mmCIF file of C-alpha atoms in Angstrom:
data_model
loop_
_atom_site.group_PDB
_atom_site.id
_atom_site.type_symbol
_atom_site.label_atom_id
_atom_site.label_comp_id
_atom_site.label_asym_id
_atom_site.label_seq_id
_atom_site.Cartn_x
_atom_site.Cartn_y
_atom_site.Cartn_z
ATOM 1 C CA VAL B 1 3.551 -1.356 15.473
ATOM 2 C CA LEU B 2 4.594 -0.331 11.951
ATOM 3 C CA GLY B 3 2.702 -1.663 8.964
ATOM 4 C CA ASN B 4 2.904 -1.875 5.285
ATOM 5 C CA ALA B 5 1.762 1.342 3.562
ATOM 6 C CA SER B 6 2.394 3.196 0.280
ATOM 7 C CA GLY B 7 6.096 2.768 -0.477
ATOM 8 C CA GLN B 8 6.636 1.034 2.729
ATOM 9 C CA ARG B 9 7.057 -2.923 3.456
ATOM 10 C CA VAL B 10 7.483 -4.002 7.110
ATOM 11 C CA LEU B 11 9.124 -7.390 7.822
ATOM 12 C CA ALA B 12 8.784 -8.966 11.231
ATOM 13 C CA GLU B 13 11.726 -10.545 12.578
ATOM 14 C CA PRO B 14 10.195 -12.629 15.480
ATOM 15 C CA LYS B 15 13.419 -14.379 16.628
ATOM 16 C CA THR B 16 14.894 -11.013 17.367
ATOM 17 C CA ARG B 17 11.590 -9.120 18.222
ATOM 18 C CA THR B 18 12.499 -6.527 15.651
ATOM 19 C CA CYS B 19 11.058 -5.463 12.375
ATOM 20 C CA ARG B 20 12.937 -4.348 9.153
ATOM 21 C CA VAL B 21 11.202 -1.259 7.184
ATOM 22 C CA MET B 22 11.933 -1.128 3.413
ATOM 23 C CA VAL B 23 11.165 2.324 2.137
ATOM 24 C CA THR B 24 10.961 3.128 -1.400
ATOM 25 C CA SER B 25 9.839 6.017 -3.626
ATOM 26 C CA ASP B 26 8.409 3.418 -5.794
ATOM 27 C CA ASN B 27 4.792 3.698 -4.485
ATOM 28 C CA ALA B 28 2.233 4.277 -7.241
ATOM 29 C CA ARG B 29 0.390 1.122 -7.032
ATOM 30 C CA ASP B 30 0.806 -0.158 -3.405
ATOM 31 C CA VAL B 31 -2.532 0.601 -1.595
ATOM 32 C CA LYS B 32 -5.900 0.412 -3.370
ATOM 33 C CA VAL B 33 -8.571 2.677 -2.433
ATOM 34 C CA THR B 34 -11.673 1.302 -0.906
ATOM 35 C CA LYS B 35 -15.300 2.979 -1.050
ATOM 36 C CA GLU B 36 -14.687 3.643 2.745
ATOM 37 C CA THR B 37 -11.343 5.468 2.348
ATOM 38 C CA ARG B 38 -12.291 7.208 -0.680
ATOM 39 C CA LYS B 39 -15.431 8.541 1.224
ATOM 40 C CA LYS B 40 -13.217 9.914 4.060
ATOM 41 C CA GLY B 41 -10.854 11.221 1.509
ATOM 42 C CA LEU B 42 -13.679 13.568 0.135
ATOM 43 C CA GLU B 43 -15.200 14.465 3.664
ATOM 44 C CA ALA B 44 -15.638 18.216 4.567
ATOM 45 C CA SER B 45 -15.516 19.354 8.072
ATOM 46 C CA VAL B 46 -14.811 22.112 10.286
ATOM 47 C CA GLU B 47 -10.997 21.334 10.041
ATOM 48 C CA ILE B 48 -11.443 20.882 6.322
ATOM 49 C CA PRO B 49 -13.792 23.668 4.992
ATOM 50 C CA THR B 50 -13.829 22.363 1.098
ATOM 51 C CA THR B 51 -16.741 24.596 0.343
ATOM 52 C CA HIS B 52 -15.567 27.949 1.797
ATOM 53 C CA PRO B 53 -15.378 30.554 -0.962
ATOM 54 C CA LYS B 54 -11.631 31.303 -0.101
ATOM 55 C CA VAL B 55 -10.846 27.546 -0.365
ATOM 56 C CA ILE B 56 -12.648 27.108 -3.739
ATOM 57 C CA ALA B 57 -11.098 30.419 -5.170
ATOM 58 C CA LEU B 58 -7.458 29.464 -3.886
ATOM 59 C CA ALA B 59 -7.800 25.892 -5.452
ATOM 60 C CA ALA B 60 -8.902 26.960 -8.880
ATOM 61 C CA LYS B 61 -5.767 29.350 -8.611
ATOM 62 C CA ALA B 62 -3.480 26.685 -7.673
ATOM 63 C CA VAL B 63 -4.383 24.403 -10.377
ATOM 64 C CA GLY B 64 -5.175 26.729 -13.218
ATOM 65 C CA ASP B 65 -5.888 25.179 -16.326
ATOM 66 C CA ALA B 66 -4.383 21.546 -15.505
ATOM 67 C CA GLU B 67 -6.784 18.871 -16.678
ATOM 68 C CA THR B 68 -5.675 15.557 -15.396
ATOM 69 C CA ARG B 69 -5.823 14.578 -11.763
ATOM 70 C CA ARG B 70 -2.202 14.114 -11.725
ATOM 71 C CA GLU B 71 -1.428 17.430 -13.082
ATOM 72 C CA LYS B 72 -3.775 19.075 -10.666
ATOM 73 C CA VAL B 73 -2.132 17.171 -7.601
ATOM 74 C CA ASN B 74 1.458 18.309 -8.695
ATOM 75 C CA ARG B 75 0.623 22.036 -9.065
ATOM 76 C CA LEU B 76 -1.242 21.645 -5.598
ATOM 77 C CA VAL B 77 1.780 20.369 -4.258
ATOM 78 C CA ARG B 78 4.087 23.057 -5.715
ATOM 79 C CA PHE B 79 1.382 25.876 -4.780
ATOM 80 C CA VAL B 80 1.191 24.842 -1.157
ATOM 81 C CA ASP B 81 4.853 24.508 -0.838
ATOM 82 C CA LYS B 82 5.512 28.108 -2.245
ATOM 83 C CA TYR B 83 2.159 29.472 -0.505
ATOM 84 C CA VAL B 84 2.894 28.575 3.250
ATOM 85 C CA ILE B 85 6.123 29.838 4.566
ATOM 86 C CA ASP B 86 7.727 27.409 7.020
ATOM 87 C CA SER B 87 7.192 28.537 10.682
ATOM 88 C CA TYR B 88 7.447 26.161 13.535
ATOM 89 C CA THR B 89 5.512 27.345 16.323
ATOM 90 C CA ALA B 90 3.309 25.432 19.046
ATOM 91 C CA GLU B 91 0.253 27.363 17.938
ATOM 92 C CA PRO B 92 -2.102 25.264 15.755
ATOM 93 C CA LEU B 93 -3.771 27.301 13.093
ATOM 94 C CA THR B 94 -6.977 26.452 11.210
ATOM 95 C CA VAL B 95 -6.973 26.252 7.248
ATOM 96 C CA LEU B 96 -8.553 29.586 7.041
ATOM 97 C CA ASP B 97 -5.889 30.874 9.546
ATOM 98 C CA THR B 98 -3.207 29.402 7.272
ATOM 99 C CA ILE B 99 -4.527 30.795 4.061
ATOM 100 C CA LYS B 100 -4.611 34.440 5.886
ATOM 101 C CA ARG B 101 -1.151 34.126 7.402
ATOM 102 C CA ARG B 102 0.606 31.814 4.831
ATOM 103 C CA ARG B 103 2.664 30.411 7.525
ATOM 104 C CA GLY B 104 2.917 27.006 9.225
ATOM 105 C CA ASP B 105 4.754 23.756 9.780
ATOM 106 C CA CYS B 106 3.846 20.446 8.079
ATOM 107 C CA THR B 107 0.473 19.994 9.723
ATOM 108 C CA GLU B 108 -0.743 23.258 8.152
ATOM 109 C CA HIS B 109 0.692 22.399 4.791
ATOM 110 C CA SER B 110 -0.892 19.086 4.748
ATOM 111 C CA ALA B 111 -4.210 20.392 5.979
ATOM 112 C CA LEU B 112 -4.309 23.138 3.439
ATOM 113 C CA PHE B 113 -3.318 20.691 0.791
ATOM 114 C CA ALA B 114 -6.027 18.291 1.809
ATOM 115 C CA THR B 115 -8.697 21.023 1.800
ATOM 116 C CA LEU B 116 -7.853 22.473 -1.630
ATOM 117 C CA SER B 117 -7.586 18.894 -3.258
ATOM 118 C CA ARG B 118 -10.706 17.708 -1.547
ATOM 119 C CA SER B 119 -12.575 21.011 -2.929
ATOM 120 C CA LEU B 120 -11.642 19.686 -6.500
ATOM 121 C CA GLY B 121 -13.187 16.377 -5.829
ATOM 122 C CA ILE B 122 -9.644 14.573 -5.366
ATOM 123 C CA PRO B 123 -9.800 12.097 -2.475
ATOM 124 C CA THR B 124 -6.900 12.814 -0.027
ATOM 125 C CA LEU B 125 -5.913 12.019 3.444
ATOM 126 C CA ILE B 126 -3.633 13.596 5.965
ATOM 127 C CA VAL B 127 -1.238 10.850 7.409
ATOM 128 C CA ASP B 128 1.370 11.077 10.045
ATOM 129 C CA GLY B 129 4.714 9.223 10.432
ATOM 130 C CA LEU B 130 8.551 9.727 10.833
ATOM 131 C CA ILE B 131 10.864 11.472 8.677
ATOM 132 C CA TYR B 132 14.471 10.769 8.618
ATOM 133 C CA GLY B 133 16.606 14.252 7.939
ATOM 134 C CA GLU B 134 19.373 16.311 9.059
ATOM 135 C CA LEU B 135 18.133 19.072 11.564
ATOM 136 C CA GLY B 136 21.622 19.506 13.160
ATOM 137 C CA SER B 137 22.597 15.821 13.008
ATOM 138 C CA PRO B 138 20.782 12.919 11.180
ATOM 139 C CA SER B 139 17.645 11.759 13.121
ATOM 140 C CA PHE B 140 14.022 10.865 13.000
ATOM 141 C CA GLY B 141 11.182 13.307 13.862
ATOM 142 C CA GLY B 142 7.370 13.324 13.590
ATOM 143 C CA HIS B 143 6.058 14.505 10.208
ATOM 144 C CA THR B 144 2.781 15.110 8.618
ATOM 145 C CA TRP B 145 1.956 14.682 4.888
ATOM 146 C CA ASN B 146 -0.896 13.673 2.398
ATOM 147 C CA GLU B 147 -2.001 10.570 0.291
ATOM 148 C CA VAL B 148 -4.006 11.191 -2.773
ATOM 149 C CA GLU B 149 -6.133 8.917 -4.902
ATOM 150 C CA LEU B 150 -4.321 8.390 -8.405
ATOM 151 C CA ASP B 151 -5.712 5.614 -10.716
ATOM 152 C CA GLY B 152 -7.423 3.812 -7.650
ATOM 153 C CA TYR B 153 -4.484 3.801 -5.278
ATOM 154 C CA TRP B 154 -3.373 6.048 -2.424
ATOM 155 C CA VAL B 155 -0.123 7.888 -3.661
ATOM 156 C CA PRO B 156 1.664 9.777 -0.951
ATOM 157 C CA VAL B 157 2.802 13.440 -1.641
ATOM 158 C CA ASP B 158 4.505 15.917 0.465
ATOM 159 C CA SER B 159 3.695 19.645 0.095
ATOM 160 C CA THR B 160 5.928 20.897 2.905
ATOM 161 C CA TRP B 161 9.055 19.711 0.838
ATOM 162 C CA ASN B 162 7.596 20.001 -2.410
ATOM 163 C CA GLU B 163 7.412 16.224 -3.294
ATOM 164 C CA THR B 164 5.062 15.113 -5.941
ATOM 165 C CA THR B 165 6.646 11.636 -5.392
ATOM 166 C CA THR B 166 7.763 11.134 -1.554
ATOM 167 C CA ASN B 167 11.318 9.976 -1.032
ATOM 168 C CA ALA B 168 12.246 7.295 0.924
ATOM 169 C CA THR B 169 12.830 9.193 4.175
ATOM 170 C CA HIS B 170 8.952 8.842 4.952
ATOM 171 C CA ILE B 171 7.783 5.969 7.261
ATOM 172 C CA ARG B 172 3.992 6.123 7.708
ATOM 173 C CA PHE B 173 2.242 5.194 10.962
ATOM 174 C CA PRO B 174 -0.046 2.313 10.485
ATOM 175 C CA ILE B 175 -3.513 3.411 9.346
ATOM 176 C CA GLU B 176 -5.189 1.623 12.421
ATOM 177 C CA MET B 177 -2.805 3.760 14.635
ATOM 178 C CA ASP B 178 -3.227 6.731 12.522
ATOM 179 C CA ALA B 179 -7.091 6.683 12.250
ATOM 180 C CA ASN B 180 -7.811 8.706 14.916
ATOM 181 C CA MET B 181 -5.296 11.593 13.734
ATOM 182 C CA GLN B 182 -6.373 11.337 10.177
ATOM 183 C CA ALA B 183 -8.726 14.184 8.822
#
């Protein structure tokens, strides 16, 4: 079920009924932004309250005097990484709860990042997938991060791990599979 995505190529091997996933950090020009995905990447909702005064003030504080979209994205990644203290709990938080409590896991990091960046007019998606890491022993686990529009392409960033360019440990779920989960 895995598919191609930013920084990710999936090669099916029908004879063995397997696939090979090649992941790279060279992902700046992989997936073009369409009108439909740009529109989705700018939507406000109850879950993504882009027009709330607290969100607008926090976004302005986060980007400061940054001028380019890339510079704003980089500052937002760093800001959210430092602003939200990692806390792994089963209690899902709204973006406004996250702003108040300043705690959360990758879900809260990515929702806050999407809300702040969308409030600045930067199209942003929340995406889900697998991450490879060493939590006791090397293994794969579920993870959530973002993709932002830069120069007409979706580029992944990870504010949970302070990555303005995601590393090759991120394997994104297919867009079709992820569509119901994306905000």
